[in-house]
mmCIF file of C-alpha atoms in Angstrom:
data_model
loop_
_atom_site.group_PDB
_atom_site.id
_atom_site.type_symbol
_atom_site.label_atom_id
_atom_site.label_comp_id
_atom_site.label_asym_id
_atom_site.label_seq_id
_atom_site.Cartn_x
_atom_site.Cartn_y
_atom_site.Cartn_z
ATOM 1 C CA MET A 59 -54.433 92.517 201.132
ATOM 2 C CA ASP A 60 -56.559 94.936 198.697
ATOM 3 C CA LYS A 61 -56.088 97.754 201.158
ATOM 4 C CA PHE A 62 -52.243 97.113 200.938
ATOM 5 C CA VAL A 63 -51.932 97.256 197.228
ATOM 6 C CA GLY A 64 -54.398 99.974 197.097
ATOM 7 C CA ILE A 65 -51.776 102.165 199.253
ATOM 8 C CA ILE A 66 -49.076 100.744 197.077
ATOM 9 C CA GLU A 67 -51.167 101.887 193.757
ATOM 10 C CA ARG A 68 -52.026 105.386 195.652
ATOM 11 C CA ARG A 69 -48.555 106.365 197.305
ATOM 12 C CA ILE A 70 -45.461 104.130 195.647
ATOM 13 C CA MET A 71 -46.493 103.875 192.035
ATOM 14 C CA PRO A 72 -46.684 107.621 191.162
ATOM 15 C CA VAL A 73 -43.562 108.255 193.027
ATOM 16 C CA ALA A 74 -41.877 105.682 191.240
ATOM 17 C CA ASN A 75 -43.069 106.448 187.937
ATOM 18 C CA ARG A 76 -42.031 110.168 188.345
ATOM 19 C CA ILE A 77 -38.423 109.005 189.304
ATOM 20 C CA GLY A 78 -38.090 106.746 186.484
ATOM 21 C CA THR A 79 -39.574 109.392 183.878
ATOM 22 C CA GLN A 80 -37.443 112.549 185.672
ATOM 23 C CA ARG A 81 -35.091 113.888 182.739
ATOM 24 C CA HIS A 82 -31.936 113.985 184.949
ATOM 25 C CA MET A 83 -32.409 110.339 186.121
ATOM 26 C CA THR A 84 -33.187 109.505 182.400
ATOM 27 C CA ALA A 85 -30.313 111.052 181.327
ATOM 28 C CA ILE A 86 -27.707 109.602 183.640
ATOM 29 C CA ARG A 87 -29.460 106.293 182.845
ATOM 30 C CA LYS A 88 -28.754 106.640 179.188
ATOM 31 C CA GLY A 89 -25.504 108.380 179.349
ATOM 32 C CA ILE A 90 -23.770 105.614 181.179
ATOM 33 C CA ILE A 91 -25.586 102.863 179.479
ATOM 34 C CA ALA A 92 -24.069 104.559 176.219
ATOM 35 C CA THR A 93 -20.678 103.631 177.522
ATOM 36 C CA MET A 94 -21.226 100.160 177.724
ATOM 37 C CA PRO A 95 -19.645 98.995 174.186
ATOM 38 C CA LEU A 96 -16.621 100.661 175.401
ATOM 39 C CA THR A 97 -16.574 98.471 178.838
ATOM 40 C CA ILE A 98 -17.044 95.684 176.666
ATOM 41 C CA VAL A 99 -14.501 96.058 174.170
ATOM 42 C CA GLY A 100 -11.766 97.144 176.869
ATOM 43 C CA SER A 101 -12.439 93.888 178.541
ATOM 44 C CA PHE A 102 -11.628 91.848 175.564
ATOM 45 C CA PHE A 103 -8.040 93.383 175.960
ATOM 46 C CA THR A 104 -8.042 92.594 179.674
ATOM 47 C CA ILE A 105 -8.765 89.135 178.978
ATOM 48 C CA LEU A 106 -6.163 88.889 176.114
ATOM 49 C CA LEU A 107 -3.475 89.999 178.400
ATOM 50 C CA ASN A 108 -4.308 87.743 181.116
ATOM 51 C CA ILE A 109 -4.856 84.358 179.588
ATOM 52 C CA PRO A 110 -3.870 81.631 181.686
ATOM 53 C CA ILE A 111 -1.737 79.570 179.487
ATOM 54 C CA GLU A 112 2.236 80.016 179.723
ATOM 55 C CA SER A 113 3.283 79.709 176.018
ATOM 56 C CA VAL A 114 0.552 82.364 175.112
ATOM 57 C CA ALA A 115 1.336 84.690 178.074
ATOM 58 C CA ALA A 116 5.370 84.535 177.014
ATOM 59 C CA VAL A 117 4.383 85.515 173.320
ATOM 60 C CA ILE A 118 2.123 88.258 174.424
ATOM 61 C CA GLU A 119 4.556 89.869 177.213
ATOM 62 C CA PRO A 120 6.669 91.842 174.813
ATOM 63 C CA TYR A 121 3.531 93.498 173.627
ATOM 64 C CA ARG A 122 1.757 94.061 177.111
ATOM 65 C CA GLU A 123 2.240 97.720 177.000
ATOM 66 C CA ILE A 124 0.838 98.260 173.505
ATOM 67 C CA LEU A 125 -2.135 96.040 174.053
ATOM 68 C CA ASP A 126 -2.773 98.002 177.691
ATOM 69 C CA ILE A 127 -3.586 101.049 175.435
ATOM 70 C CA PRO A 128 -6.893 99.727 174.233
ATOM 71 C CA PHE A 129 -8.112 99.086 177.865
ATOM 72 C CA CYS A 130 -6.722 102.684 178.879
ATOM 73 C CA TYR A 131 -8.936 104.656 176.370
ATOM 74 C CA THR A 132 -11.950 102.589 177.250
ATOM 75 C CA VAL A 133 -12.938 101.390 180.521
ATOM 76 C CA GLY A 134 -9.837 103.935 181.736
ATOM 77 C CA ILE A 135 -11.584 106.893 180.917
ATOM 78 C CA LEU A 136 -15.077 105.680 181.276
ATOM 79 C CA ALA A 137 -16.132 108.817 183.198
ATOM 80 C CA LEU A 138 -14.964 110.835 180.444
ATOM 81 C CA TYR A 139 -17.043 109.226 177.860
ATOM 82 C CA ALA A 140 -20.526 109.193 180.663
ATOM 83 C CA THR A 141 -19.905 112.956 181.054
ATOM 84 C CA PHE A 142 -20.406 113.428 177.056
ATOM 85 C CA GLY A 143 -23.259 111.102 177.094
ATOM 86 C CA ILE A 144 -25.255 112.438 180.126
ATOM 87 C CA ALA A 145 -25.089 116.205 179.130
ATOM 88 C CA SER A 146 -25.880 115.281 175.686
ATOM 89 C CA SER A 147 -29.144 113.073 176.884
ATOM 90 C CA LEU A 148 -30.028 116.129 178.868
ATOM 91 C CA ALA A 149 -29.527 118.649 176.761
ATOM 92 C CA LYS A 150 -31.978 116.526 173.947
ATOM 93 C CA SER A 151 -34.460 116.488 176.689
ATOM 94 C CA TYR A 152 -34.611 120.348 176.829
ATOM 95 C CA LYS A 153 -34.400 120.658 173.132
ATOM 96 C CA LEU A 154 -30.918 121.970 173.294
ATOM 97 C CA ASP A 155 -27.893 121.622 171.023
ATOM 98 C CA SER A 156 -26.678 118.221 172.328
ATOM 99 C CA LEU A 157 -23.322 118.383 170.865
ATOM 100 C CA THR A 158 -22.612 121.778 172.265
ATOM 101 C CA ALA A 159 -23.887 120.620 175.650
ATOM 102 C CA GLY A 160 -21.896 117.599 175.537
ATOM 103 C CA ILE A 161 -18.534 119.422 174.511
ATOM 104 C CA LEU A 162 -19.153 122.288 177.457
ATOM 105 C CA ALA A 163 -19.668 119.113 179.895
ATOM 106 C CA LEU A 164 -16.489 117.497 178.741
ATOM 107 C CA MET A 165 -14.520 120.808 179.190
ATOM 108 C CA SER A 166 -16.072 121.177 182.720
ATOM 109 C CA PHE A 167 -14.988 117.676 183.800
ATOM 110 C CA LEU A 168 -11.283 118.046 182.598
ATOM 111 C CA ILE A 169 -11.100 121.187 184.372
ATOM 112 C CA VAL A 170 -12.585 119.898 187.510
ATOM 113 C CA ALA A 171 -10.946 115.809 187.395
ATOM 114 C CA ALA A 172 -7.673 116.359 185.340
ATOM 115 C CA PRO A 173 -5.593 119.090 186.282
ATOM 116 C CA THR A 174 -2.587 119.573 183.813
ATOM 117 C CA LEU A 175 1.071 118.751 184.756
ATOM 118 C CA ARG A 176 3.540 120.511 183.283
ATOM 119 C CA VAL A 177 7.094 119.191 182.637
ATOM 120 C CA VAL A 178 9.345 122.384 181.771
ATOM 121 C CA GLU A 179 12.396 120.056 180.563
ATOM 122 C CA ASP A 180 12.983 117.012 178.955
ATOM 123 C CA LEU A 181 13.445 114.129 181.022
ATOM 124 C CA GLU A 182 14.392 110.424 180.548
ATOM 125 C CA GLY A 183 11.461 109.127 178.495
ATOM 126 C CA VAL A 184 9.605 112.249 179.095
ATOM 127 C CA THR A 185 9.523 115.540 176.407
ATOM 128 C CA ALA A 186 8.705 118.916 177.941
ATOM 129 C CA GLY A 187 5.018 120.015 177.420
ATOM 130 C CA ARG A 188 2.088 119.795 179.404
ATOM 131 C CA TYR A 189 0.231 116.715 180.236
ATOM 132 C CA ILE A 190 -3.117 115.208 181.426
ATOM 133 C CA ASN A 191 -3.106 112.526 184.227
ATOM 134 C CA ILE A 192 -6.001 110.377 183.235
ATOM 135 C CA ALA A 193 -6.179 108.416 186.703
ATOM 136 C CA ASN A 194 -9.226 110.372 187.416
ATOM 137 C CA LEU A 195 -11.086 109.966 184.810
ATOM 138 C CA GLY A 196 -12.166 106.477 185.176
ATOM 139 C CA SER A 197 -14.948 104.855 186.719
ATOM 140 C CA GLY A 198 -14.041 106.343 190.026
ATOM 141 C CA SER A 199 -14.956 109.604 189.057
ATOM 142 C CA LEU A 200 -18.535 108.729 187.636
ATOM 143 C CA PHE A 201 -19.989 110.685 190.530
ATOM 144 C CA GLY A 202 -17.910 113.722 189.810
ATOM 145 C CA ALA A 203 -18.859 113.231 185.776
ATOM 146 C CA ILE A 204 -22.695 113.098 186.674
ATOM 147 C CA VAL A 205 -22.666 116.305 188.576
ATOM 148 C CA THR A 206 -20.395 118.103 186.158
ATOM 149 C CA ALA A 207 -22.369 117.168 183.420
ATOM 150 C CA ILE A 208 -26.012 118.105 185.001
ATOM 151 C CA VAL A 209 -24.590 121.674 186.326
ATOM 152 C CA SER A 210 -23.025 122.309 183.087
ATOM 153 C CA VAL A 211 -25.895 121.714 180.746
ATOM 154 C CA GLU A 212 -28.488 123.526 183.483
ATOM 155 C CA ILE A 213 -26.046 126.612 183.051
ATOM 156 C CA TYR A 214 -26.472 126.107 179.265
ATOM 157 C CA ARG A 215 -29.898 126.041 179.720
ATOM 158 C CA PHE A 216 -30.246 129.032 181.759
ATOM 159 C CA PHE A 217 -28.598 131.023 179.334
ATOM 160 C CA ILE A 218 -30.332 129.944 176.423
ATOM 161 C CA GLU A 219 -33.481 130.556 177.910
ATOM 162 C CA LYS A 220 -32.802 133.883 179.215
ATOM 163 C CA LYS A 221 -31.470 134.770 175.672
ATOM 164 C CA ILE A 222 -27.843 136.015 177.145
ATOM 165 C CA THR A 223 -26.614 134.963 174.059
ATOM 166 C CA ILE A 224 -24.715 136.188 170.916
ATOM 167 C CA LYS A 225 -27.275 136.553 168.194
ATOM 168 C CA MET A 226 -26.252 136.074 164.699
ATOM 169 C CA PRO A 227 -28.104 137.299 161.420
ATOM 170 C CA ASP A 228 -30.516 135.181 159.723
ATOM 171 C CA GLY A 229 -28.685 133.427 156.940
ATOM 172 C CA VAL A 230 -26.035 132.145 158.780
ATOM 173 C CA PRO A 231 -25.458 128.446 159.041
ATOM 174 C CA PRO A 232 -26.821 126.705 161.845
ATOM 175 C CA GLU A 233 -23.549 125.215 162.859
ATOM 176 C CA VAL A 234 -22.005 128.784 163.157
ATOM 177 C CA THR A 235 -24.881 130.228 164.953
ATOM 178 C CA ASN A 236 -24.779 127.344 167.603
ATOM 179 C CA SER A 237 -21.234 127.984 168.110
ATOM 180 C CA PHE A 238 -21.652 131.704 168.950
ATOM 181 C CA VAL A 239 -24.911 131.170 170.931
ATOM 182 C CA ALA A 240 -22.733 129.132 173.119
ATOM 183 C CA LEU A 241 -19.730 131.536 173.595
ATOM 184 C CA ILE A 242 -21.522 133.463 176.611
ATOM 185 C CA PRO A 243 -22.653 130.347 178.544
ATOM 186 C CA GLY A 244 -19.361 128.262 177.526
ATOM 187 C CA ALA A 245 -17.286 131.120 179.394
ATOM 188 C CA VAL A 246 -19.267 131.163 182.332
ATOM 189 C CA ILE A 247 -19.380 127.366 182.619
ATOM 190 C CA LEU A 248 -15.544 127.512 182.150
ATOM 191 C CA ILE A 249 -14.683 130.443 184.615
ATOM 192 C CA PHE A 250 -17.207 128.627 187.222
ATOM 193 C CA PHE A 251 -15.541 125.275 187.236
ATOM 194 C CA TRP A 252 -12.084 126.809 187.062
ATOM 195 C CA VAL A 253 -12.889 128.900 190.121
ATOM 196 C CA VAL A 254 -14.208 126.148 191.931
ATOM 197 C CA ARG A 255 -11.380 123.721 191.416
ATOM 198 C CA HIS A 256 -8.385 125.624 191.078
ATOM 199 C CA MET A 257 -9.072 129.261 192.896
ATOM 200 C CA LEU A 258 -11.144 127.781 195.611
ATOM 201 C CA GLY A 259 -9.036 124.299 195.619
ATOM 202 C CA PHE A 260 -12.386 122.163 196.237
ATOM 203 C CA ASP A 261 -12.127 118.867 194.523
ATOM 204 C CA LEU A 262 -15.562 117.722 193.601
ATOM 205 C CA ASN A 263 -14.301 114.142 192.547
ATOM 206 C CA GLY A 264 -12.474 113.828 196.119
ATOM 207 C CA PHE A 265 -15.702 115.218 197.946
ATOM 208 C CA LEU A 266 -18.249 113.025 196.160
ATOM 209 C CA SER A 267 -16.194 109.703 196.705
ATOM 210 C CA GLN A 268 -15.833 110.849 200.262
ATOM 211 C CA LEU A 269 -19.486 111.247 200.419
ATOM 212 C CA LEU A 270 -21.166 108.586 198.221
ATOM 213 C CA MET A 271 -18.347 105.724 198.021
ATOM 214 C CA PRO A 272 -19.889 104.358 201.592
ATOM 215 C CA LEU A 273 -22.801 103.492 199.792
ATOM 216 C CA LYS A 274 -21.090 101.068 197.568
ATOM 217 C CA GLY A 275 -20.348 99.045 200.575
ATOM 218 C CA VAL A 276 -23.953 98.852 201.163
ATOM 219 C CA LEU A 277 -25.650 98.554 197.660
ATOM 220 C CA ALA A 278 -22.830 97.063 195.648
ATOM 221 C CA GLY A 279 -19.299 95.303 196.105
ATOM 222 C CA ASN A 280 -19.481 92.595 198.707
ATOM 223 C CA SER A 281 -22.660 93.598 200.413
ATOM 224 C CA LEU A 282 -24.972 90.472 200.514
ATOM 225 C CA PHE A 283 -27.729 92.925 201.899
ATOM 226 C CA GLY A 284 -26.883 95.467 199.057
ATOM 227 C CA GLY A 285 -27.460 92.647 196.195
ATOM 228 C CA LEU A 286 -30.508 91.096 197.764
ATOM 229 C CA LEU A 287 -31.836 94.585 198.034
ATOM 230 C CA THR A 288 -31.199 95.944 194.650
ATOM 231 C CA VAL A 289 -32.835 92.618 193.243
ATOM 232 C CA PHE A 290 -35.630 92.700 195.737
ATOM 233 C CA LEU A 291 -36.318 96.501 194.513
ATOM 234 C CA ILE A 292 -36.273 95.541 190.901
ATOM 235 C CA CYS A 293 -38.598 92.998 191.139
ATOM 236 C CA PHE A 294 -40.848 94.833 193.482
ATOM 237 C CA PHE A 295 -41.273 97.649 190.943
ATOM 238 C CA TRP A 296 -41.629 94.851 188.254
ATOM 239 C CA VAL A 297 -44.758 93.393 190.470
ATOM 240 C CA LEU A 298 -46.374 96.958 190.323
ATOM 241 C CA GLY A 299 -45.943 97.149 186.601
ATOM 242 C CA ILE A 300 -43.181 99.844 186.639
ATOM 243 C CA HIS A 301 -39.975 99.100 185.064
ATOM 244 C CA GLY A 302 -37.636 98.041 187.802
ATOM 245 C CA PRO A 303 -34.072 98.630 186.301
ATOM 246 C CA ALA A 304 -35.274 102.118 184.999
ATOM 247 C CA ILE A 305 -36.023 103.230 188.435
ATOM 248 C CA MET A 306 -32.541 101.495 190.097
ATOM 249 C CA GLY A 307 -30.431 101.676 187.096
ATOM 250 C CA PRO A 308 -29.568 105.597 187.814
ATOM 251 C CA VAL A 309 -29.041 104.732 191.494
ATOM 252 C CA ILE A 310 -27.104 101.676 191.359
ATOM 253 C CA ARG A 311 -25.320 101.571 187.692
ATOM 254 C CA PRO A 312 -22.465 103.987 188.853
ATOM 255 C CA PHE A 313 -21.671 101.608 192.006
ATOM 256 C CA TRP A 314 -21.667 98.657 189.595
ATOM 257 C CA ASP A 315 -19.693 100.144 187.131
ATOM 258 C CA ILE A 316 -16.897 101.271 190.020
ATOM 259 C CA SER A 317 -17.054 97.842 191.178
ATOM 260 C CA ILE A 318 -16.626 96.169 187.783
ATOM 261 C CA ALA A 319 -13.533 98.718 186.877
ATOM 262 C CA GLU A 320 -12.047 97.790 190.358
ATOM 263 C CA ASN A 321 -12.172 94.013 189.337
ATOM 264 C CA ILE A 322 -10.893 94.557 186.082
ATOM 265 C CA ASP A 323 -7.900 96.898 187.453
ATOM 266 C CA ALA A 324 -7.204 93.856 190.218
ATOM 267 C CA PHE A 325 -7.009 91.402 187.372
ATOM 268 C CA ASN A 326 -4.944 93.399 185.671
ATOM 269 C CA ALA A 327 -2.716 93.512 188.495
ATOM 270 C CA GLY A 328 -2.482 89.743 188.846
ATOM 271 C CA THR A 329 -5.118 89.018 191.444
ATOM 272 C CA ASN A 330 -6.605 85.791 190.884
ATOM 273 C CA ALA A 331 -10.159 85.502 189.423
ATOM 274 C CA GLN A 332 -11.469 83.920 192.853
ATOM 275 C CA ASN A 333 -10.111 86.700 194.899
ATOM 276 C CA MET A 334 -11.905 89.902 193.195
ATOM 277 C CA PRO A 335 -12.281 92.845 195.509
ATOM 278 C CA ASN A 336 -15.847 93.070 194.434
ATOM 279 C CA ILE A 337 -18.761 89.840 194.089
ATOM 280 C CA PHE A 338 -21.889 91.777 193.662
ATOM 281 C CA THR A 339 -21.609 93.566 190.383
ATOM 282 C CA GLU A 340 -24.202 93.891 187.719
ATOM 283 C CA GLN A 341 -22.912 90.831 185.869
ATOM 284 C CA PHE A 342 -22.763 88.524 189.174
ATOM 285 C CA LEU A 343 -26.449 89.599 189.442
ATOM 286 C CA GLN A 344 -27.591 89.271 185.921
ATOM 287 C CA TRP A 345 -26.034 85.472 185.297
ATOM 288 C CA PHE A 346 -26.208 84.131 189.125
ATOM 289 C CA VAL A 347 -29.417 85.634 190.785
#
């Protein structure tokens, strides 16, 4: 037994500690956790719209479209907020301007995930103009948000560290200086993601969904094996004296968020609470395991 413990301490603990403190994993964890208040607030409106009392439902019915707006702009565009949170957190770890990094990441994610739709003339209920489809900004695009945020910050960091920026004279306010410093890296980031998505036609969100979503069926959703494996690994790391959720969070939390968002969408669509598409969400593991 002592030999086994010794192997774990020598081989596993150093790796687990490095994973838990790795800056990109930490940024992912912080950025996604930062969206939790929005998820909670948006969920309140989901409950309000689905109160199972006929008299209350009849009163709410004329206002359903209005009451659905808070959900659409919280849970409905969760990946957008996660992009900013992840990029800002990662930029802070590099001691870069986190606000600029977050804005550049938002721009990149919108280019990748939300192509604009142009309506050239007024239609019934639709005014001519440009529109953004927010369908791809929800939790299903979290993996795209993670990759976009990390890539945009790394490009930004490269230009800052190599001093490929526009330099302003001394005495210029820091806010103005930061804006001009971001011009060249911002242009490169914009062109890079624009070329990838619109010139080459590479759908990053679609690719990552096809690549990683099968893992959701193993680690979350309705997988008993995945639920037990997640709990086992969290407890296993705790036994080693390592913060289990800090290690597993960046890996499993995107799947958890996708699962709970799918449940919310199904509930909004009228699915009975007993027939939700995903059982093993974070909330299930917190309250029933």
